[in-house]
Coordinates of C-alpha atoms and ligand atoms in Angstrom, one line a residue:
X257 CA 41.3 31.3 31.4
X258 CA 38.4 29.4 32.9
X259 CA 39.2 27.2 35.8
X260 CA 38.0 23.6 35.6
X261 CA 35.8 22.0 37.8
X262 CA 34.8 18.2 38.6
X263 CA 31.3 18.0 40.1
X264 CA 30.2 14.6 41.7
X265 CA 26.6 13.6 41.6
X266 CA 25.9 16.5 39.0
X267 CA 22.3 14.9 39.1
X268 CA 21.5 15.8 42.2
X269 CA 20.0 19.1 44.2
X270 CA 23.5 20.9 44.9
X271 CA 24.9 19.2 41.2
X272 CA 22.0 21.2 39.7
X273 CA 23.1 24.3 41.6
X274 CA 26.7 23.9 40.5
X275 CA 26.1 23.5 36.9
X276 CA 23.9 26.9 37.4
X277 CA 26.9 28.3 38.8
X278 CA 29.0 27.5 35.8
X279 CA 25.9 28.0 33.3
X280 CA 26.2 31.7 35.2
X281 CA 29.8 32.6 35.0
X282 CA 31.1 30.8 31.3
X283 CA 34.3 33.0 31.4
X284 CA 35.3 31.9 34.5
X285 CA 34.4 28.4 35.0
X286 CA 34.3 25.2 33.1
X287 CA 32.2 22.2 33.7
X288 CA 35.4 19.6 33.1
X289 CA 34.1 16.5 34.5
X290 CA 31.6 15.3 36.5
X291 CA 29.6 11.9 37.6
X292 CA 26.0 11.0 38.0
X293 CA 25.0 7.9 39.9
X294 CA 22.3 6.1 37.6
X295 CA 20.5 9.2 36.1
X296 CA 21.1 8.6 32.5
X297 CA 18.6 11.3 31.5
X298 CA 20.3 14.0 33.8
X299 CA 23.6 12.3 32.4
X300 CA 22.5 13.1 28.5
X301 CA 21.0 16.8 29.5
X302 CA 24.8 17.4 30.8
X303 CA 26.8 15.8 27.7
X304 CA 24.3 18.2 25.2
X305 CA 25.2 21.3 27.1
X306 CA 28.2 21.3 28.7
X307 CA 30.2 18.4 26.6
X308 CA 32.6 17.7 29.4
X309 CA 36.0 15.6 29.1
X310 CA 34.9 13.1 30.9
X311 CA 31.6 11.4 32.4
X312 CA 31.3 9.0 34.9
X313 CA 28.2 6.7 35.5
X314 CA 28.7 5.5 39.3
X315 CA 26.4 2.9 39.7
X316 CA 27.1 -0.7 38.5
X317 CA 23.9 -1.7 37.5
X318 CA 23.3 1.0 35.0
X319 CA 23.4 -0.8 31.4
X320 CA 27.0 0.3 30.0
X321 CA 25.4 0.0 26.0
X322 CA 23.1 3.1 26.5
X323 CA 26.1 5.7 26.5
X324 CA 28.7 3.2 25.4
X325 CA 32.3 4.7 25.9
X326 CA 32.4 8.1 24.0
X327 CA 29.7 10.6 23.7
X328 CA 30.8 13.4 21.1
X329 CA 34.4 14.6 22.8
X330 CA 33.2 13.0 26.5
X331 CA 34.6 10.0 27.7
X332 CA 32.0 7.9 29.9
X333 CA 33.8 6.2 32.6
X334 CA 31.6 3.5 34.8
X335 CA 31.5 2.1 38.1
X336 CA 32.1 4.0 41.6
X337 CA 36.0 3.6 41.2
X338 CA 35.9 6.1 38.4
X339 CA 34.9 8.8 40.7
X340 CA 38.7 9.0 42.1
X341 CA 39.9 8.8 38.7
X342 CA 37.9 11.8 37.7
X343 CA 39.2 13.9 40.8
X344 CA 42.7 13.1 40.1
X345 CA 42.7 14.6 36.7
X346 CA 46.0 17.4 36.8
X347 CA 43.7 19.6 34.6
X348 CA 40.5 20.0 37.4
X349 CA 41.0 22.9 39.9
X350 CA 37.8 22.5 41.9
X351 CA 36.3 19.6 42.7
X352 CA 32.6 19.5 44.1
X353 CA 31.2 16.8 46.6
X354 CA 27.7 16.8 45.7
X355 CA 27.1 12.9 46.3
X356 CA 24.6 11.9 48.4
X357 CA 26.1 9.6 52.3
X358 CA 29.2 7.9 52.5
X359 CA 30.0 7.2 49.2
X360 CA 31.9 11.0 49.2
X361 CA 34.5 9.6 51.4
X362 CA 37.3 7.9 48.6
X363 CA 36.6 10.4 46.4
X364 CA 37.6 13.4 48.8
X365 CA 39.9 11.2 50.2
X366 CA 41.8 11.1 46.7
X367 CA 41.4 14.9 45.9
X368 CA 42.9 15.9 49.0
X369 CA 46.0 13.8 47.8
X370 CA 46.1 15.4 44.9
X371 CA 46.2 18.9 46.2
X372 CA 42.8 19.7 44.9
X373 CA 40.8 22.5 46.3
X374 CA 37.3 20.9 47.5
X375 CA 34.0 22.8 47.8
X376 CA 32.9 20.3 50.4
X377 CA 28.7 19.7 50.2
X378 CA 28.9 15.6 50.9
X379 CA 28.9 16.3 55.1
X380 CA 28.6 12.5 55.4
X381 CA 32.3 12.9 54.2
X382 CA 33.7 14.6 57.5
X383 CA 31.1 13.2 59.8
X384 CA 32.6 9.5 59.1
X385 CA 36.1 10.4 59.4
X386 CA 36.5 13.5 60.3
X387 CA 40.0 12.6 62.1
X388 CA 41.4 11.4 59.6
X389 CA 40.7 14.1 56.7
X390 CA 41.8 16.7 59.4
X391 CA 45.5 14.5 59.8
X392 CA 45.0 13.6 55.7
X393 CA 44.6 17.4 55.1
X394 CA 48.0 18.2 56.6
X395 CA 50.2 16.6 54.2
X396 CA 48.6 17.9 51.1
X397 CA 48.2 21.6 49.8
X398 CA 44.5 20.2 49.6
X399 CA 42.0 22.5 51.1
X400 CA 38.4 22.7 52.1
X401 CA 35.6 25.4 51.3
X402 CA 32.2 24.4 52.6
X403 CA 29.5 24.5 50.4
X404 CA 27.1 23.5 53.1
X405 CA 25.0 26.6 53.6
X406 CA 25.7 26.9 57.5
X407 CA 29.1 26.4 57.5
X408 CA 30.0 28.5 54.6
X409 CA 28.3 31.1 56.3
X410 CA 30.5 30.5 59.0
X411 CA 33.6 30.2 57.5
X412 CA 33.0 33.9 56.0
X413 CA 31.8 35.0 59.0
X414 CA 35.1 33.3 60.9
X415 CA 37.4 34.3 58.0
X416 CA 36.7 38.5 59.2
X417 CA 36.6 38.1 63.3
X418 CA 39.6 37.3 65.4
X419 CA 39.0 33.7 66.9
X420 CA 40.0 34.6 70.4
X421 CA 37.2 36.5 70.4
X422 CA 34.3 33.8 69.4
X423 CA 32.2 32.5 72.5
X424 CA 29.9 30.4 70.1
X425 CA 29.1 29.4 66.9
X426 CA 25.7 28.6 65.6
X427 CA 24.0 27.3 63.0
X428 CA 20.2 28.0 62.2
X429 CA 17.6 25.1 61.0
X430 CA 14.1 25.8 59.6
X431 CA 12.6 22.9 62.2
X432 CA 11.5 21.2 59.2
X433 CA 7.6 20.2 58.3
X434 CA 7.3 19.1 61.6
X435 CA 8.0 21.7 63.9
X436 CA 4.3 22.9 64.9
X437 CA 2.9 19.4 64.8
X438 CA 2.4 17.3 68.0
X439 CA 5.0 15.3 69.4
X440 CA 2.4 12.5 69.6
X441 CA 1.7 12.4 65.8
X442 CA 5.0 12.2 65.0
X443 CA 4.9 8.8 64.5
X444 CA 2.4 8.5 61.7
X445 CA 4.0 10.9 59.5
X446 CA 4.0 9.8 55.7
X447 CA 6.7 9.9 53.5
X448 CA 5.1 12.3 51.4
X449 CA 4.9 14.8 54.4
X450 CA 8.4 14.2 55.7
X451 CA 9.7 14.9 52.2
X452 CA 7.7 18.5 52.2
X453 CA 10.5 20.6 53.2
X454 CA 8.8 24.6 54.3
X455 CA 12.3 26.9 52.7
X456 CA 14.9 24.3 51.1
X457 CA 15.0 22.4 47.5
X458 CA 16.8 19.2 48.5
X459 CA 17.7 15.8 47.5
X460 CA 15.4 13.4 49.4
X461 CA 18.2 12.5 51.8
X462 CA 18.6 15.2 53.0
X463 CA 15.1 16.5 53.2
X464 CA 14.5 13.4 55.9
X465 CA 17.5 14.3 57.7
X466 CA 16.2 17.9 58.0
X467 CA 12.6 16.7 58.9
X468 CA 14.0 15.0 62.4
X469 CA 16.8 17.6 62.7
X470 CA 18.8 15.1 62.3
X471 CA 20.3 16.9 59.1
X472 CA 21.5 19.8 61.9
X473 CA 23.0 17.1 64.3
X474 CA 25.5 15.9 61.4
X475 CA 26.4 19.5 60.7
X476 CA 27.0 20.2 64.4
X477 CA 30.0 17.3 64.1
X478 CA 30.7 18.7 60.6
X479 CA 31.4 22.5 61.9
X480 CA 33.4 20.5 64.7
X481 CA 35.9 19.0 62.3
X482 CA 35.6 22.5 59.5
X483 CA 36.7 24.9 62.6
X484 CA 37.7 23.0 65.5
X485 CA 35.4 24.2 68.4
X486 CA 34.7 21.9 70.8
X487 CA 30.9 20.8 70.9
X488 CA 29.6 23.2 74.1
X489 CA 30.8 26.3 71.4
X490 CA 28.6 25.1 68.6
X491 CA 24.8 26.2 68.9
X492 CA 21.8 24.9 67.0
X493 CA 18.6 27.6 66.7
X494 CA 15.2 27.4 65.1
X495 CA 14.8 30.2 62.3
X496 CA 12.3 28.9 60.4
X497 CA 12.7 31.8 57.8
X498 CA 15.9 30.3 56.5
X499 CA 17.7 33.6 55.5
X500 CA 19.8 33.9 58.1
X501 CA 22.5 30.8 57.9
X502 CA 25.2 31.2 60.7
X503 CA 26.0 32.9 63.6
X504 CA 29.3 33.9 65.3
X505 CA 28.9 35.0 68.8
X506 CA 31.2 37.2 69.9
X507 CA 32.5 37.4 74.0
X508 CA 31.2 41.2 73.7
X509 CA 27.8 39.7 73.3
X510 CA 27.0 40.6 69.9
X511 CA 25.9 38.3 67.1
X512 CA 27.2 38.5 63.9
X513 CA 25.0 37.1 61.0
X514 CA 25.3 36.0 57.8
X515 CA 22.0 36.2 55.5
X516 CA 21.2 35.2 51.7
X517 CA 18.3 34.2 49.9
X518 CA 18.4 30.2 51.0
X519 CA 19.3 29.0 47.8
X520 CA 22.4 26.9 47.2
X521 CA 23.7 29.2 44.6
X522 CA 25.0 31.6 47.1
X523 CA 27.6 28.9 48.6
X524 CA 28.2 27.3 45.8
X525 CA 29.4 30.3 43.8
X526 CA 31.5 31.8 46.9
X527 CA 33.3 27.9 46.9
X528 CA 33.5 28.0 43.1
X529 CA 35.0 31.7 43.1
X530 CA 37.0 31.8 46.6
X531 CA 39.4 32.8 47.3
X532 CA 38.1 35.9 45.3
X533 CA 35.1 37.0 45.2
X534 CA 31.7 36.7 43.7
X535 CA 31.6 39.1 41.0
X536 CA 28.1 40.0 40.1
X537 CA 24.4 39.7 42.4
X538 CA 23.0 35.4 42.3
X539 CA 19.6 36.5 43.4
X540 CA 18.6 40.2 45.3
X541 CA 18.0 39.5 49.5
X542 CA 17.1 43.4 50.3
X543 CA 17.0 43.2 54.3
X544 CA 13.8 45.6 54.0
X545 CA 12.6 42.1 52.4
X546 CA 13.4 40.1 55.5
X547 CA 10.3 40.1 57.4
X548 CA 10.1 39.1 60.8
X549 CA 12.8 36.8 61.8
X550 CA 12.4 34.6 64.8
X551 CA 15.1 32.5 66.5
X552 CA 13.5 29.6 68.7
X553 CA 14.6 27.2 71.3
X554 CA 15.4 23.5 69.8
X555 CA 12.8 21.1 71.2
X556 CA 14.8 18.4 72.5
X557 CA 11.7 16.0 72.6
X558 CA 10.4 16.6 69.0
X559 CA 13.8 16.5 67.9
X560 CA 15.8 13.6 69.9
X561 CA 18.2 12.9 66.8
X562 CA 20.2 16.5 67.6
X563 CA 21.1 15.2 71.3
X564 CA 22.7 12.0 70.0
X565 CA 24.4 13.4 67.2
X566 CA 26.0 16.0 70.0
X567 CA 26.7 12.7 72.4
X568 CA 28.1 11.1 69.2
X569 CA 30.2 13.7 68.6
X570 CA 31.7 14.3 72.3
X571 CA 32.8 10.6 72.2
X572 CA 35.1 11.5 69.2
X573 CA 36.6 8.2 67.0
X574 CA 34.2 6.3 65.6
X575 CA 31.0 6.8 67.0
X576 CA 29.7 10.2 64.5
X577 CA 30.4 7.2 62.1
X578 CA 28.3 5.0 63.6
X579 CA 25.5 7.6 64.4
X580 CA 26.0 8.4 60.2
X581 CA 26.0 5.1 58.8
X582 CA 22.9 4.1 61.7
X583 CA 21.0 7.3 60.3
X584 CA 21.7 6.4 56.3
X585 CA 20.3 2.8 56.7
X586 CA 17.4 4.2 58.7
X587 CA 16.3 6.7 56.3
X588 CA 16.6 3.9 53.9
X589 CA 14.4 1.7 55.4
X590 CA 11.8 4.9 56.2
X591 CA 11.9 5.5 52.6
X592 CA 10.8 2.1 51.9
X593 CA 7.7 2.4 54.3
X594 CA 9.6 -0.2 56.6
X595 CA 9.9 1.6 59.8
X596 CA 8.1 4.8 61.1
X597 CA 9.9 8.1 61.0
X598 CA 10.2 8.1 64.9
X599 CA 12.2 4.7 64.7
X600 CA 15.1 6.8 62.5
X601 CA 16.2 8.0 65.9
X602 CA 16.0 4.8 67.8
X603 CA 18.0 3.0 65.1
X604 CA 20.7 5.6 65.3
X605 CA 20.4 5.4 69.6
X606 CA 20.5 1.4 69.7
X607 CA 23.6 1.2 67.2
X608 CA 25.6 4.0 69.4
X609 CA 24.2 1.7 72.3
X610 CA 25.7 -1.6 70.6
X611 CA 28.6 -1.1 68.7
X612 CA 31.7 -0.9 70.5
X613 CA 33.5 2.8 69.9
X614 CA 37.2 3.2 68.7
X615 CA 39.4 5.7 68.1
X616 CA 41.4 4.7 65.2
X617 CA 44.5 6.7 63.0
X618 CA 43.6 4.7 59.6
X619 CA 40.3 5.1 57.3
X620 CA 39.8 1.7 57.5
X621 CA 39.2 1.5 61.5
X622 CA 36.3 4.4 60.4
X623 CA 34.9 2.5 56.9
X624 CA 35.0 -0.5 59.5
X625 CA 32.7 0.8 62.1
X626 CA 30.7 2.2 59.0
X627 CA 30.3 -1.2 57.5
X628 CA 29.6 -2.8 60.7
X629 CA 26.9 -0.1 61.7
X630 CA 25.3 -1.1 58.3
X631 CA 25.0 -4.6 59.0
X632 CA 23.6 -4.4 62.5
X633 CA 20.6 -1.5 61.2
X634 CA 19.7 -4.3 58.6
X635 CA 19.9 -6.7 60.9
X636 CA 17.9 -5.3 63.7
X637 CA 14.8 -4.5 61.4
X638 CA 14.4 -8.5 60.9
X639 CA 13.4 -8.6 65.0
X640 CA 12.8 -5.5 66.7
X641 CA 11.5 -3.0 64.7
X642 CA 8.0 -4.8 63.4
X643 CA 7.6 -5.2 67.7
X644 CA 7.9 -1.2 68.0
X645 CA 5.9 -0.2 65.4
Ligands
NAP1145 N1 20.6 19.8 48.8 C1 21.1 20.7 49.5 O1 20.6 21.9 49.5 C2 22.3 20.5 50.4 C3 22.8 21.5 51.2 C4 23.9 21.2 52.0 C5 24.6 20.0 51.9 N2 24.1 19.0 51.1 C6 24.8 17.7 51.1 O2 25.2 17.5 49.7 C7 25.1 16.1 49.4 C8 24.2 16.0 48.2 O3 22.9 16.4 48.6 P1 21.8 16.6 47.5 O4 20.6 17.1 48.2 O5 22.3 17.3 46.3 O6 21.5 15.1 47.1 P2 20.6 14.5 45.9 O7 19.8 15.6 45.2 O8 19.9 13.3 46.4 O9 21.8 14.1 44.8 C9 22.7 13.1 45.1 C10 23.7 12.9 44.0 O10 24.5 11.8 44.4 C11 24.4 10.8 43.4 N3 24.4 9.5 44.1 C12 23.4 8.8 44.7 N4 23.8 7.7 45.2 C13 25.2 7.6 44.9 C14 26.2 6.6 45.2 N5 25.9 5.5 45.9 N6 27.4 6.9 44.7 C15 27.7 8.0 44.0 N7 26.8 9.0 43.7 C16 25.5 8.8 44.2 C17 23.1 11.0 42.7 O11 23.1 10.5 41.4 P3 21.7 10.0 40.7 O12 20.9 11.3 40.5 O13 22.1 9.5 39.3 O14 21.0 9.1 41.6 C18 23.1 12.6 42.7 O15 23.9 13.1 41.7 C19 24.6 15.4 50.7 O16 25.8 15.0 51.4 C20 23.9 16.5 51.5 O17 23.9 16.3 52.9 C21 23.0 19.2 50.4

């Protein structure tokens, strides 16, 4: 029988590549629910093709009379609150984070006490409150399976090698659009430029994150709280190829690598299917295809957001929230044209600077220092930021 899944933010880059997924294997999977945010047209594509139970339509300011309630056999479902009814539903198996930031936090937080298995995209999840899933994820038969490309890599790679005898683990970043320009332009990079990503087919998010490696630096405190090394065992290198996706170092002195085609499917499907295995080839990655494959040095001055996402996560509690929710707010406002890319770091450096970090047992001491982060990033841009642009 085909096992249900739950996809939230079905609308968006690793949505898209989940509902391939289940487009790919009909026997085995079926698309049970699933939310957009405000992407009615996305939303209608989805009701035509897949006819889920349910639909939920996450943002409040979407105009509830365009779908209205019911939608052939689909019940829509409105408003961000619907998200943890959807992942509660006894009949879903999986349930994908594919939301985009923080707002993937109640929602796992409510799968994981209902037992569900998670295939775990929405990093921003474990990066605000890391701690507390880990402790949350104890009393529950929940469990995660990272769809993040790096980390799934690692956790097959991790799954096969005795852990006694890892000395690092590392995680490979293209370098982004940026990587060969000079440091001294950075600042006048558009928009446009930051959201031309050389290998991967992201939401935009994401795509900025990626452009100032900051992307890396919230999957270094991600891998943290998936596997448990400590932050001087987890490694960052350029490979601007993108094929290879994780590295497990062993104490011998030999690498182990994981490779695929970098396209989302390949995670995806192995979170969908595991614990068994993907039954058929997603897309052919001969290795006499490879090419040459380099693995660089991270440039700590073209890339200052990796360092502070590394300090962030070395002071533990509440600061990798602080550095996420600073980071979010930034984008945001370098979205809007309001600050230069280069001030996306600053941002993150003066709320880490400014806000007071604690190590709090509850969700709320982390949605606290979330919400407060928020506040002072809005607030700041009113004075400093027209001064340093
Ligand atoms: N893209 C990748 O290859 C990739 C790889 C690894 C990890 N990730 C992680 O996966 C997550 C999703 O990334 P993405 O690139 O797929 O993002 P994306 O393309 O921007 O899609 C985001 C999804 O979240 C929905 N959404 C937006 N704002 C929301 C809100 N406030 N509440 C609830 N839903 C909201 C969007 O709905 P609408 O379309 O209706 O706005 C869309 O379905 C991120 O945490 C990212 O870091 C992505």
């Amino acid at each position: 029988m085909a096992r249900n899944v739950c996809i939230l933010g079905a609308s968006g880059s690793v949505g898209e590549s989940t509902l391939k997924v289940i487009r790919t294997f009909p026997e085995e999977f079926r698309l049970r629910s699933c939310s957009v945010h405000s992407n009615l047209a996305k939303a209608e594509e989805i009701l035509k093709e897949f006819q889920p139970e349910f639909l939920c339509i996450s943002s409040d300011s979407v105009d509830r009379k365009i779908l209205g309630n019911k939608q052939g056999r689909t019940e829509i479902l409105y408003g961000s609150g619907s998200l943890c009814q959807l992942v509660v539903d006894p009949e879903v198996e999986t349930v994908v984070t594919a939301v985009v930031g923080a707002s993937g936090v109640a929602p796992t937080v409510e799968a994981i006490r209902a037992g569900k298995k998670i295939g775990i995209a929405n990093k921003e999840t474990l990066v605000t409150c890391g701690p507390y899933i880990n402790e949350l994820l104890k009393t529950s038969d929940a469990y995660l399976v990272p769809v993040d490309s790096e980390h799934n890599a690692l956790f097959q790679l991790l799954r096969n090698t005795n852990r006694d005898s890892v000395e690092r683990i590392v995680l490979t970043a293209s370098g982004g659009p940026f990587r060969k320009l000079p440091v001294s332009e950075l600042p006048n990079v558009t928009v446009e430029q930051a959201l031309r990503h050389p290998t991967w087919n992201m939401g935009p998010k994401i795509t900025i994150d990626s452009a100032g490696m900051i992307n890396k630096g919230l999957e270094v405190i991600e891998a943290h709280y998936l596997f448990g090394f400590s932050y001087e065992k987890i490694g960052v290198v350029i490979h601007p190829q993108s094929v290879a996706h994780g590295i497990v170092e062993t104490k011998d002195g030999a690498s182990l690598v994981y490779s695929s085609y970098p396209d989302m499917v390949f995670p995806v499907a192995h979170s969908l299917f595991y614990p068994d295995i993907v039954p058929k080839t997603l897309r052919p990655h001969p290795s006499t295809s490879w090419g040459n494959l380099e693995f660089l040095e991270v440039d700590p001055e073209r890339y200052p957001g990796l360092a502070l996402a590394y300090e962030a996560g070395i002071a533990g509690g509440t600061a990798p929230s602080i550095f996420n929710a600073a980071n979010e707010i930034a984008v945001e406002l370098f979205l809007k044209g309001e600050i230069r890319f280069t001030q996306i770091p600053d941002r993150i450096r003066e709320a880490l600077e400014s806000i007071p970090i604690s190590h709090p047992t509850d969700l709320e001491g982390f949605q606290e220092a979330d919400s407060r982060t928020r506040n002072f990033v809005l607030n700041s841009r009113k004075g400093k930021v027209s001064q340093s642009c």
